[in-house]
CSV table of C-alpha atoms and ligand atoms in Angstrom, one decimal:
chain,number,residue,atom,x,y,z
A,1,UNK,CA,-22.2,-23.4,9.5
A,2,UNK,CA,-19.4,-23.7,6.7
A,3,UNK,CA,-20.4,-25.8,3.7
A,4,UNK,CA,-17.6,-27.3,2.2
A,5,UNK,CA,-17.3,-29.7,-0.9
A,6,UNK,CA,-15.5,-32.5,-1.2
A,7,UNK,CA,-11.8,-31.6,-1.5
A,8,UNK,CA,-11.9,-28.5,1.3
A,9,UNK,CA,-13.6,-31.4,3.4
A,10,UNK,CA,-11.0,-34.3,2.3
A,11,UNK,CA,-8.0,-30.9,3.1
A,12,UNK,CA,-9.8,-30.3,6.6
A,13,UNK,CA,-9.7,-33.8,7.3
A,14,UNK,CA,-5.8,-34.3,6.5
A,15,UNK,CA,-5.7,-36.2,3.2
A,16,UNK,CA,-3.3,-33.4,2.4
A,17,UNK,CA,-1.2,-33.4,5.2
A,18,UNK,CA,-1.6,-32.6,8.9
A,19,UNK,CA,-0.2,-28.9,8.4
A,20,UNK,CA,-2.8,-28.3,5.8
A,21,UNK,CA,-5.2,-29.1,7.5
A,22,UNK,CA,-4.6,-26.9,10.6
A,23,UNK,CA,-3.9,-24.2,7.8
A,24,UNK,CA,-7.8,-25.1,6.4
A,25,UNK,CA,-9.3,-25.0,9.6
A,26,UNK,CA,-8.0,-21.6,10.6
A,27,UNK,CA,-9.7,-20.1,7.6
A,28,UNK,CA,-13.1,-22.0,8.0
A,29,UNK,CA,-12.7,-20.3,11.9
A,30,UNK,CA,-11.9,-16.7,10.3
A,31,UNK,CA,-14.5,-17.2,7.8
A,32,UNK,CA,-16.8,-18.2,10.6
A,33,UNK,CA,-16.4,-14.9,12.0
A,34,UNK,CA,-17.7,-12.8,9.7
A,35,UNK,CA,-20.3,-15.3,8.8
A,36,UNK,CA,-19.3,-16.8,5.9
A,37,UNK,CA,-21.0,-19.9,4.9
A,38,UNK,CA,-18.6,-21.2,2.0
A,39,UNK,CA,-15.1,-21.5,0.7
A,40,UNK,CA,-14.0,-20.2,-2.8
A,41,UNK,CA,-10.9,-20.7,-4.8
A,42,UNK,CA,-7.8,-18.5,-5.0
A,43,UNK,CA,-7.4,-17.5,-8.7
A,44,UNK,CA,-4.7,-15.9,-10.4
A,45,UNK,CA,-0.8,-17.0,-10.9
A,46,UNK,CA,0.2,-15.1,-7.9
A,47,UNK,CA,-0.5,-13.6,-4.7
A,48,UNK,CA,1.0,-10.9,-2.2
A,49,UNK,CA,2.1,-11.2,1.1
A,50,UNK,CA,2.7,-8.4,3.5
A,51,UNK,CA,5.1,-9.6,5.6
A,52,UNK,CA,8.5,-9.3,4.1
A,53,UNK,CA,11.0,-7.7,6.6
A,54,UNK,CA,12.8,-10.2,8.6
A,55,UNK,CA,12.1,-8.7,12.3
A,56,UNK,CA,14.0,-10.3,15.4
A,57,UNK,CA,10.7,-10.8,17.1
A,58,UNK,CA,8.9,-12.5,14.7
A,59,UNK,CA,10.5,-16.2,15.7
A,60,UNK,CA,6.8,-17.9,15.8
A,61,UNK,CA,6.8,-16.5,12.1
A,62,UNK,CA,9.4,-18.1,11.2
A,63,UNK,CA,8.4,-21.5,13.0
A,64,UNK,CA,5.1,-21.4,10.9
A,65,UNK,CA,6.9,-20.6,7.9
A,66,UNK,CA,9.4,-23.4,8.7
A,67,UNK,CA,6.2,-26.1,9.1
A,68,UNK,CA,4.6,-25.1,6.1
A,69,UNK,CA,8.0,-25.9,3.4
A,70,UNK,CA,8.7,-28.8,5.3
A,71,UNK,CA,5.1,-30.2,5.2
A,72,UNK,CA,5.1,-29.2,1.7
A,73,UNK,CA,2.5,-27.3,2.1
A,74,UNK,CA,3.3,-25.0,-0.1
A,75,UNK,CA,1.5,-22.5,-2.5
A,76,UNK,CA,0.1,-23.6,-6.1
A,77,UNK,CA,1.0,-19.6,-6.4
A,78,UNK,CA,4.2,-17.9,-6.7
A,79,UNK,CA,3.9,-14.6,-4.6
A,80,UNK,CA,5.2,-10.8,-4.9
A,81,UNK,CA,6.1,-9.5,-1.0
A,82,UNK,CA,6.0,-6.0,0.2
A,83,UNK,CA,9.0,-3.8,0.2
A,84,UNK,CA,12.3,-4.5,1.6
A,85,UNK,CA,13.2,-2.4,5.1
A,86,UNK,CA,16.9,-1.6,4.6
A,87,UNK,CA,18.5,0.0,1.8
A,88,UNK,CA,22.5,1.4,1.8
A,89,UNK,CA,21.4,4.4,-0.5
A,90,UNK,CA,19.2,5.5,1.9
A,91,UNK,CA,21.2,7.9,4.4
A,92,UNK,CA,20.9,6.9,8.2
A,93,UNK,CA,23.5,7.2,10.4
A,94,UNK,CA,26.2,5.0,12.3
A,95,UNK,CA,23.8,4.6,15.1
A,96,UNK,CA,20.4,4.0,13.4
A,97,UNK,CA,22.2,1.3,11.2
A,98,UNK,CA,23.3,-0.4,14.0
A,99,UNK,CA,20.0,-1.0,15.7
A,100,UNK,CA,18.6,-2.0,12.2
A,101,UNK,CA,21.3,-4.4,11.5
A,102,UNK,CA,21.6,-5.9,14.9
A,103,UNK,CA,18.1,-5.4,17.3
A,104,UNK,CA,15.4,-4.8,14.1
A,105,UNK,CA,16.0,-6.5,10.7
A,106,UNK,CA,18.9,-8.9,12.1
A,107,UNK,CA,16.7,-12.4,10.1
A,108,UNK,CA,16.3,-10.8,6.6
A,109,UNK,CA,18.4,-12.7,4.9
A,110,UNK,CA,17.0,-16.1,7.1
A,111,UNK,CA,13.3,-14.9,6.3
A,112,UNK,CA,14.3,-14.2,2.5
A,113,UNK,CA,15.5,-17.8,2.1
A,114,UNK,CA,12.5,-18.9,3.8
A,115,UNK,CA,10.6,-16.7,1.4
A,116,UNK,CA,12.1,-18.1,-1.9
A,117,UNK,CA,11.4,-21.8,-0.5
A,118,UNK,CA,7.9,-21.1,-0.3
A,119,UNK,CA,7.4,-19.5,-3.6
A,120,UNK,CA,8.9,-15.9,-4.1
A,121,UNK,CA,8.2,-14.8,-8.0
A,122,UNK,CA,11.6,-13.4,-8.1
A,123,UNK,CA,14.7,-11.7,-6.2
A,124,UNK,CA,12.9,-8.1,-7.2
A,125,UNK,CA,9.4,-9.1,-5.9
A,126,UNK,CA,9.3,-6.3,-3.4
A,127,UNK,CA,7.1,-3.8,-3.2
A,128,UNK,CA,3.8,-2.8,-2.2
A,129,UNK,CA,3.1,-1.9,-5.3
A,130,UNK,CA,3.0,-5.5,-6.9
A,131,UNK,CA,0.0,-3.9,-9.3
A,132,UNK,CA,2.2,-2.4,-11.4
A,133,UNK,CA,2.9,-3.3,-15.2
A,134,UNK,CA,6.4,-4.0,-14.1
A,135,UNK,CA,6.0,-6.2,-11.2
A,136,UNK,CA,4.1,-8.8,-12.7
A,137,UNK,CA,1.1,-9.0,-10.4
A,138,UNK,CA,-1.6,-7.7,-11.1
A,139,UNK,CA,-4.8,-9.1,-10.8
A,140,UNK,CA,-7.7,-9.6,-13.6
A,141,UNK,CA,-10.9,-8.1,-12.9
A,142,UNK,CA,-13.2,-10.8,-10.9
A,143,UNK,CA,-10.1,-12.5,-9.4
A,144,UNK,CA,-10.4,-14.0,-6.0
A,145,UNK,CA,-7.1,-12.4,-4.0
A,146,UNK,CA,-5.8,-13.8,-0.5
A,147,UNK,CA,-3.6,-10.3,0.0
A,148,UNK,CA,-3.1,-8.4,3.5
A,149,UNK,CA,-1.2,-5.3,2.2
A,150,UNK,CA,-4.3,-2.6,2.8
A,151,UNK,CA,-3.1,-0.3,0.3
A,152,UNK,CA,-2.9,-3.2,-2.4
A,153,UNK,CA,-6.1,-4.5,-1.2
A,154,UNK,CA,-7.8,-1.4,-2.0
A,155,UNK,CA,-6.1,-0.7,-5.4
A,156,UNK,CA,-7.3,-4.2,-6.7
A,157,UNK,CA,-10.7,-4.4,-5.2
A,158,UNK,CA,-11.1,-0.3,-7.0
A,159,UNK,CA,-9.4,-0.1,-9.7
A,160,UNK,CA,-8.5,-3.6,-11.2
A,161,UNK,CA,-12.3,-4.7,-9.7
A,162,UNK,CA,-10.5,-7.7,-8.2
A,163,UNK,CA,-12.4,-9.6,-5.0
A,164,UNK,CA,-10.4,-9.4,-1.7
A,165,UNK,CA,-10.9,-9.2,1.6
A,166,UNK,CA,-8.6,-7.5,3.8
A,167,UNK,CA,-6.9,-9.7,5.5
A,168,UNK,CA,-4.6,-10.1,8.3
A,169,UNK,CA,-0.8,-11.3,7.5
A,170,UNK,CA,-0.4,-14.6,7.6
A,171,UNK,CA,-4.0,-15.6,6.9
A,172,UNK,CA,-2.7,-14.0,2.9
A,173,UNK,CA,-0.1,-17.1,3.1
A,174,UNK,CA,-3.0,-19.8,4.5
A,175,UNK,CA,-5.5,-18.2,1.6
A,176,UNK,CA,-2.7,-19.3,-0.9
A,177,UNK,CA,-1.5,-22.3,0.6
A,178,UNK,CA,-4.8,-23.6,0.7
A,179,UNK,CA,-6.4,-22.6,-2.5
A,180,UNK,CA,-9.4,-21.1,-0.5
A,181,UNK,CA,-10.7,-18.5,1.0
A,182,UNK,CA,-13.6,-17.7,3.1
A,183,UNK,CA,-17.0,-16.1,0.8
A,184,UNK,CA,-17.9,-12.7,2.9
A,185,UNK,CA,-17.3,-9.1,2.5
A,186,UNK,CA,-15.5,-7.5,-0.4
A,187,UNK,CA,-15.8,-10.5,-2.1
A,188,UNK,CA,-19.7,-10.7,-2.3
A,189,UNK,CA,-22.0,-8.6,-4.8
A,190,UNK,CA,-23.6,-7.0,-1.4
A,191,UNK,CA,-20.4,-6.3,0.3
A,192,UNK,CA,-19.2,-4.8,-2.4
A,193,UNK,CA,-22.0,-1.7,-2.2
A,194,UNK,CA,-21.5,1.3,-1.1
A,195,UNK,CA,-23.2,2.8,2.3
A,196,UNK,CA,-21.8,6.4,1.6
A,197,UNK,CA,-21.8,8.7,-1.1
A,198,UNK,CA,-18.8,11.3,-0.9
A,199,UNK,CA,-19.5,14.4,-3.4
A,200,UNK,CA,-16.5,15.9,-3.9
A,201,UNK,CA,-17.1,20.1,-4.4
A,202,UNK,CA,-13.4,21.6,-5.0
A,203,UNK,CA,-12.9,24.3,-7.5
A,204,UNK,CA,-9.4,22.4,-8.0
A,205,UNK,CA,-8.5,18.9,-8.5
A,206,UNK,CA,-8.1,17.5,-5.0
A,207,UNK,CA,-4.7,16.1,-3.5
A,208,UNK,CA,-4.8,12.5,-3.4
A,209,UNK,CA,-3.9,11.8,-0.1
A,210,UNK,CA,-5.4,14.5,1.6
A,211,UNK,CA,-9.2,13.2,-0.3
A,212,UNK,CA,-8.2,9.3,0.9
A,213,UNK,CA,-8.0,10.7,4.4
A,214,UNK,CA,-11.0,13.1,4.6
A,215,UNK,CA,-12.6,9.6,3.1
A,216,UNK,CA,-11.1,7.0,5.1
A,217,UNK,CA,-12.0,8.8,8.5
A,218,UNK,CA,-15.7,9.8,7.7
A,219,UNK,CA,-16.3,6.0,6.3
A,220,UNK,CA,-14.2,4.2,8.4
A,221,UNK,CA,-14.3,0.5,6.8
A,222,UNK,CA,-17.3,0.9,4.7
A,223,UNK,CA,-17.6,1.1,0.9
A,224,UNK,CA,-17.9,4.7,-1.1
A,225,UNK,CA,-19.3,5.6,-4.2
A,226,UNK,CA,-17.6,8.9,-4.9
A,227,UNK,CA,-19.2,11.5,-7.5
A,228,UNK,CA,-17.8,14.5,-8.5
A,229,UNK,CA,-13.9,13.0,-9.2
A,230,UNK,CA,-14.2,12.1,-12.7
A,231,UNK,CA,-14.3,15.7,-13.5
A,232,UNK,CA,-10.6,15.9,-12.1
A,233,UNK,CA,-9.6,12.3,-13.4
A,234,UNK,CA,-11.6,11.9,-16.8
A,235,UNK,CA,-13.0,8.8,-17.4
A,236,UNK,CA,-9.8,6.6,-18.6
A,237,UNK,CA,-8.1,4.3,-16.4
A,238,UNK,CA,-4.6,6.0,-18.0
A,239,UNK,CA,-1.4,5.9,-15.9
A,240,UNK,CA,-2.0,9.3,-14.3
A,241,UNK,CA,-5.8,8.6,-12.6
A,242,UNK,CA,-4.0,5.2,-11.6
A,243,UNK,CA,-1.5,7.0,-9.8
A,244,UNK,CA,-3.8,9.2,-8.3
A,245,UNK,CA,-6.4,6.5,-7.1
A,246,UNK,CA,-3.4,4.4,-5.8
A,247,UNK,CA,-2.4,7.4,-3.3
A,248,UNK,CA,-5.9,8.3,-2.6
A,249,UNK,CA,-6.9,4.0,-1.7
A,250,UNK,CA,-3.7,3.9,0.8
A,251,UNK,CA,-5.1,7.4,2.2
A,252,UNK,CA,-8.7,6.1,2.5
A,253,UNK,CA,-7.1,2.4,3.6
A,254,UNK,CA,-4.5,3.8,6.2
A,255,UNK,CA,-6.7,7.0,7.9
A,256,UNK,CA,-9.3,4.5,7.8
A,257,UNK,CA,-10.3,1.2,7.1
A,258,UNK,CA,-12.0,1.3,3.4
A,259,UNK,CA,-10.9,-1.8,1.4
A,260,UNK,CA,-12.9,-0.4,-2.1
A,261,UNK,CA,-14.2,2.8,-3.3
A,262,UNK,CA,-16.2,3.6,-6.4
A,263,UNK,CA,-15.5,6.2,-8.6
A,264,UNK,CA,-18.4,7.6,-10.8
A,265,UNK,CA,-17.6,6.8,-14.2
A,266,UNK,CA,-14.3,5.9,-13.9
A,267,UNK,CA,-14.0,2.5,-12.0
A,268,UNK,CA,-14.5,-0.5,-13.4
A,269,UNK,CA,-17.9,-2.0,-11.2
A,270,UNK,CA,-19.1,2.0,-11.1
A,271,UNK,CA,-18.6,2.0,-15.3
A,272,UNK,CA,-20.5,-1.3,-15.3
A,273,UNK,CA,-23.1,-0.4,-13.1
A,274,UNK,CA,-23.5,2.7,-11.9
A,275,UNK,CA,-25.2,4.3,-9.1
A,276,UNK,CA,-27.1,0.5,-8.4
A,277,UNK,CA,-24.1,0.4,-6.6
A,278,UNK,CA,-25.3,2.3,-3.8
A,279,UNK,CA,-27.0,0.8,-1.3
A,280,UNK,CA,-30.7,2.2,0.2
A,281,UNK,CA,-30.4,4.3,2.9
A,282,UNK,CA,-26.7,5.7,2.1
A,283,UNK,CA,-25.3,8.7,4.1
A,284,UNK,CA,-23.7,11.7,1.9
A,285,UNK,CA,-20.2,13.1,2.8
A,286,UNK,CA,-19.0,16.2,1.2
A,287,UNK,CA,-16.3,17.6,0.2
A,288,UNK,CA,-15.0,20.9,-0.5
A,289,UNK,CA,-12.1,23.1,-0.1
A,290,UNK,CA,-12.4,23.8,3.1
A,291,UNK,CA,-13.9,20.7,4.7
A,292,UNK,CA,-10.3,19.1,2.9
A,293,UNK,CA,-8.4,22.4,4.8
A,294,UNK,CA,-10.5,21.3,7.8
A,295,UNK,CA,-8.8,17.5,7.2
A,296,UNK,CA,-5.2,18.9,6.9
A,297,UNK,CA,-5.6,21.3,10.2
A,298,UNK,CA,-6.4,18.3,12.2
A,299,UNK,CA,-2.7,16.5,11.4
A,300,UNK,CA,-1.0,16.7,15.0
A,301,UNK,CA,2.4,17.7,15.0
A,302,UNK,CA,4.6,15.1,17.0
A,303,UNK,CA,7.9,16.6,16.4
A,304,UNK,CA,10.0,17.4,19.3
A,305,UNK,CA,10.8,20.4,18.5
A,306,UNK,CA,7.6,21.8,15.1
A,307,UNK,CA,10.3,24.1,13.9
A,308,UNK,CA,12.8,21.9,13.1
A,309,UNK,CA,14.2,21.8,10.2
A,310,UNK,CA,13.4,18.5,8.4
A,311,UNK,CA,16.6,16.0,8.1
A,312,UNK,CA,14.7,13.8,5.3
A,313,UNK,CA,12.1,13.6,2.9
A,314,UNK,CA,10.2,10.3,1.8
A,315,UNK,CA,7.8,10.2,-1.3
A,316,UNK,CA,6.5,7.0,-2.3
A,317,UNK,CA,4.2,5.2,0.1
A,318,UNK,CA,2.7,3.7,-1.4
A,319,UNK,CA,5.9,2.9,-4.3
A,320,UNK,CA,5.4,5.3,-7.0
A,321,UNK,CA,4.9,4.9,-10.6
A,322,UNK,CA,6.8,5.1,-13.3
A,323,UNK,CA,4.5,8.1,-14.5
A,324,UNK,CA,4.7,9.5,-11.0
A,325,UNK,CA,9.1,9.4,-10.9
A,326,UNK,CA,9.1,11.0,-14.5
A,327,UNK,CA,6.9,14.1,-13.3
A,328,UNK,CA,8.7,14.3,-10.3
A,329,UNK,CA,12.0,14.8,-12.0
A,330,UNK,CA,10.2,17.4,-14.3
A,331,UNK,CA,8.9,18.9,-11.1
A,332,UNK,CA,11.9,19.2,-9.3
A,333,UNK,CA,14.5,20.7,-11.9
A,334,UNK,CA,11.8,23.4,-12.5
A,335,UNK,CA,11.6,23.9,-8.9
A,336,UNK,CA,15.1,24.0,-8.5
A,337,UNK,CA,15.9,26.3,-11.4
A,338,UNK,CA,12.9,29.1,-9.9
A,339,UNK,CA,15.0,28.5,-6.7
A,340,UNK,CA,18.4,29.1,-8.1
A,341,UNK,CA,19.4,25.6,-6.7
A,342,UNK,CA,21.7,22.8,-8.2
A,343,UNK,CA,20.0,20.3,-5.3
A,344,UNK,CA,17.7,19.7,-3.3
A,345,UNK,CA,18.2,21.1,0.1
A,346,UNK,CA,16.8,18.4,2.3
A,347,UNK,CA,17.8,14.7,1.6
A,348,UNK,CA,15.1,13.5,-0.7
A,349,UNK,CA,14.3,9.7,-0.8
A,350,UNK,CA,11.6,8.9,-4.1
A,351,UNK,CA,10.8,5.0,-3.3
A,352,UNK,CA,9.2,2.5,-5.9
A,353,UNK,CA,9.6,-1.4,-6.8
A,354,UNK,CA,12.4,-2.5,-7.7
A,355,UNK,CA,11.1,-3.2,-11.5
A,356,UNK,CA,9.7,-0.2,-12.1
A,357,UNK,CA,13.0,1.6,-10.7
A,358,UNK,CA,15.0,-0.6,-13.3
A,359,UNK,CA,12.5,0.9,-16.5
A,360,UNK,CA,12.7,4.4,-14.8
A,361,UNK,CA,16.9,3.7,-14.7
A,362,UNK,CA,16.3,3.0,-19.0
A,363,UNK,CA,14.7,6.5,-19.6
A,364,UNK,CA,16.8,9.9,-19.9
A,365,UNK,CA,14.6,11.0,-16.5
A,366,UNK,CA,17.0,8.6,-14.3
A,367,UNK,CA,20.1,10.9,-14.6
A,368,UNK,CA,18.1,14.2,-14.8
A,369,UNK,CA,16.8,13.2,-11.2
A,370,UNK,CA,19.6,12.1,-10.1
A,371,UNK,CA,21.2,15.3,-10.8
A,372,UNK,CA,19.0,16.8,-8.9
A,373,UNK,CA,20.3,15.1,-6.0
A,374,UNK,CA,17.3,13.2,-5.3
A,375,UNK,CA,17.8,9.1,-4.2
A,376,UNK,CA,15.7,6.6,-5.8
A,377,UNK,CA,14.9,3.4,-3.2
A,378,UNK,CA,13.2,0.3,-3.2
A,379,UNK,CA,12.9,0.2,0.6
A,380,UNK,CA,9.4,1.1,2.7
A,381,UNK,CA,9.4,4.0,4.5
A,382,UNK,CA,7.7,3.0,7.1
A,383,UNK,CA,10.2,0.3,7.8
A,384,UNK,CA,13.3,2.8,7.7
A,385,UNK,CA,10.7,5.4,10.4
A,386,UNK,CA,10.5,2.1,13.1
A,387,UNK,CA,13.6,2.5,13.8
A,388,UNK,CA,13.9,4.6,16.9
A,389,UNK,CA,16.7,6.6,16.0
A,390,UNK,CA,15.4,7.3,12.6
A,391,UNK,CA,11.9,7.9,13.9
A,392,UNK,CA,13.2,11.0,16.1
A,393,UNK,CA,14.6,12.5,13.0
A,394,UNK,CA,11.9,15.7,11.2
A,395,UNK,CA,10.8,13.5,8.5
A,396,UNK,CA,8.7,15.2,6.0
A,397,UNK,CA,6.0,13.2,3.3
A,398,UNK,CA,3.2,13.8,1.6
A,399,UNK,CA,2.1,10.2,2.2
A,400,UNK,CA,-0.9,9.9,4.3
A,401,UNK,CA,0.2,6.4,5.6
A,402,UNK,CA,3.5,7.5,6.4
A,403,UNK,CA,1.5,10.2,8.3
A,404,UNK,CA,-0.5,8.1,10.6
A,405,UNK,CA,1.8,5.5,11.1
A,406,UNK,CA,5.2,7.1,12.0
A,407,UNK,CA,6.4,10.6,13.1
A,408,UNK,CA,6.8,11.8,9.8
A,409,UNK,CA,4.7,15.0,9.2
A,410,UNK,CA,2.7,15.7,6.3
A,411,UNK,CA,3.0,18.2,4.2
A,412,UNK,CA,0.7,18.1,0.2
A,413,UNK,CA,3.1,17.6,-3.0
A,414,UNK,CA,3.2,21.4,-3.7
A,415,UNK,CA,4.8,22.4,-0.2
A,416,UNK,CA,6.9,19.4,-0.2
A,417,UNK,CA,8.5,20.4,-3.5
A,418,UNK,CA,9.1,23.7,-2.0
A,419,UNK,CA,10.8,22.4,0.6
A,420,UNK,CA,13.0,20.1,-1.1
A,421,UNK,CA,14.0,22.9,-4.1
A,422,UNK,CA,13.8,25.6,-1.7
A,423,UNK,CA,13.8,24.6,2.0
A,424,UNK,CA,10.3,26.1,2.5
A,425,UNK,CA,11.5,29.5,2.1
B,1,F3S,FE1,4.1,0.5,0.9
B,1,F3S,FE2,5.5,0.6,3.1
B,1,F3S,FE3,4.0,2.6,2.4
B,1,F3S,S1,4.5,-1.2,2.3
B,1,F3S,S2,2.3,1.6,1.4
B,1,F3S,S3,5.8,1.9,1.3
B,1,F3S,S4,4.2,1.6,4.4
């Protein structure tokens, strides 16, 4: 049974409102679940909700989201979103726009307004990515998060050492809205240790996302401690392991279920304590060239027709960084100039908040990329891939998520640049 003190009880019992307290008593039920015996306060300014693209079919969404502003039972939070799903830069043609304009994302706008009333941080507060310096949301070490977005979840449980579960959408707004969230999981000391070590064996520095997903589908949802990676990484939290640990967390969140990792010497709980991190009895995993070969052979190809020639190419699921768009550019003109190319042969979509886009539009790398014929985007990938139309299109990525969730067919950073500055030649 749920022990609750005095205010949760007074909340549950509708001193607050009747809408609060059906919002209280769903979260005592999910918490009940998983066997959680108490509720613990939200912390932190904000919070992050995954649900931010206004689908036609998600009327009992907006209901809900109707009850809660006009209850008032609104968040003490203001709250960063995940990415928008339609942008005009991003090339689609006359018939995929139509469905997204009139069958898919008809309510944006409605859902936006709906958004703002119940607490948005800002117009730009899209992206997955809400971590970043530029967003404005990120999370202190030993914060208590209410977030849903998997890939964000798994960045602030790893790298920021933030305490979240990971949560369905929806129960992220009635975390917030309520103040509480059930105590289980990620957000205890023993949920937070790890049942598998992962020794990573390479003789190079492994690629993000193809690492996340050898990870993600040997652990499934439980936690790793992962030795070995701090000889690629260093032992510095600096923008560049960021990066990498945000693509490889969406890899090991997306091909499986992992909501934290540990890296040895490197992330903050595994700097503070070590290998008492790792739980008795823990299996080992490992990985070397050729078990991470073995990984990227097992990608099916779900292309009509696998020798197409790709249409589009989207980088930047999860949004990159700023660190990630300024080596890109670099990576790209030298590509192109080896290639004897002006532009990138396949259209090229980088995507990244909208913040971070705006301090990547103030540095000299914007028009160099630019020249290069690349587009920069705030939208989600995987939002633009729903579409029907657009999902029958050869889309090529070297996200993992984008992977497993959509058509699109992976392909690691170094053969993508190939085929963007050279068509694969
Ligand atoms: Fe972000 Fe959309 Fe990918 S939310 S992680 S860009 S699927």
């Amino acid at each position: 049974m749920m022990e609750l003190t005095k205010e949760q009880q007074a909340i549950l019992d509708g001193e607050k409102g009747e809408v609060l307290a059906k919002v209280m008593k769903t979260l005592i039920r999910y918490g009940e679940l998983f066997g959680a015996t108490k509720m613990v306060p939200v912390t932190g300014a904000h919070n992050h909700l995954v649900t931010s693209f206004g689908l036609k079919a998600l009327g009992p969404v907006y209901e809900l989201m109707n009850q809660l502003i006009e209850s008032g039972a609104v968040s003490q939070q203001t709250f960063s979103v995940d990415p928008r799903p339609l942008d005009k830069n991003v090339p689609s043609g006359f018939l995929a726009d139509f469905v997204f304009k009139n069958f898919m994302y008809s309510r944006q706008d409605f859902y936006e307004e709906q958004l703002n009333k119940l607490g948005l941080m800002d117009k730009n507060a899209f992206s997955c990515t809400c971590y970043m310096d530029e967003m404005g949301n990120k999370p202190q070490k030993g914060d208590v998060l209410s977030w849903a977005e998997s890939s964000a979840v798994v960045y602030a449980n790893s790298v920021l050492g933030a305490r979240c579960n990971r949560n369905s959408g929806i129960m992220d707004i009635f975390g917030s809205v309520a103040g509480y969230v059930p105590y289980f999981g990620l957000l205890t000391d023993e949920g937070r240790k790890a049942s598998w070590i992962v020794e990573v064996r390479t003789t190079k520095k492994p690629e993000a996302q193809l690492l996340g997903s050898a990870i993600g589908m040997k652990v499934m949802e439980a936690v790793p401690y992962i030795r070995g990676l701090d000889k690629w990484l260093g032992n510095t939290l600096d923008d560049a392991a960021c990066t990498y640990l945000k693509d490889m967390g969406a890899a090991t969140a997306s091909n499986g279920a992992v909501g934290l990792y540990h890296v040895d010497n490197l992330t903050p709980e595994a700097l503070e304590s070590g290998e008492s991190l790792i739980a008795d009895g823990a299996q080992v995993y490992v990985i070397d060239d050729a078990e991470l070969q073995r990984v990227y052979d097992s990608y099916p190809v779900i292309w009509k027709n696998p020798d197409a020639t790709p249409k589009l190419c989207f980088m930047g699921c999860p949004h990159m960084s700023l660190e990630q768009l300024k080596s890109w550019t670099d990576r790209v003109e030298t590509a192109l100039k080896e290639a004897g190319n002006k532009k990138v042969v396949i259209p090229t979509v980088f995507t990244a908040a909208p913040a971070v886009l705006e301090a990547f539009e103030k540095t000299p790398y914007a028009a160099r990329l630019k020249a290069t014929g690349v587009i920069t985007s705030y939208i989600c990938p995987l939002m633009y891939m729903n579409n029907p139309i657009a999902g029958k299109m050869p889309v090529i990525t070297s996200s993992n998520k984008l992977r497993t969730y959509t058509t699109a067919r992976y392909y690691t950073d170094d053969e993508i640049l190939d085929q963007i500055t050279r068509g694969g030649k």
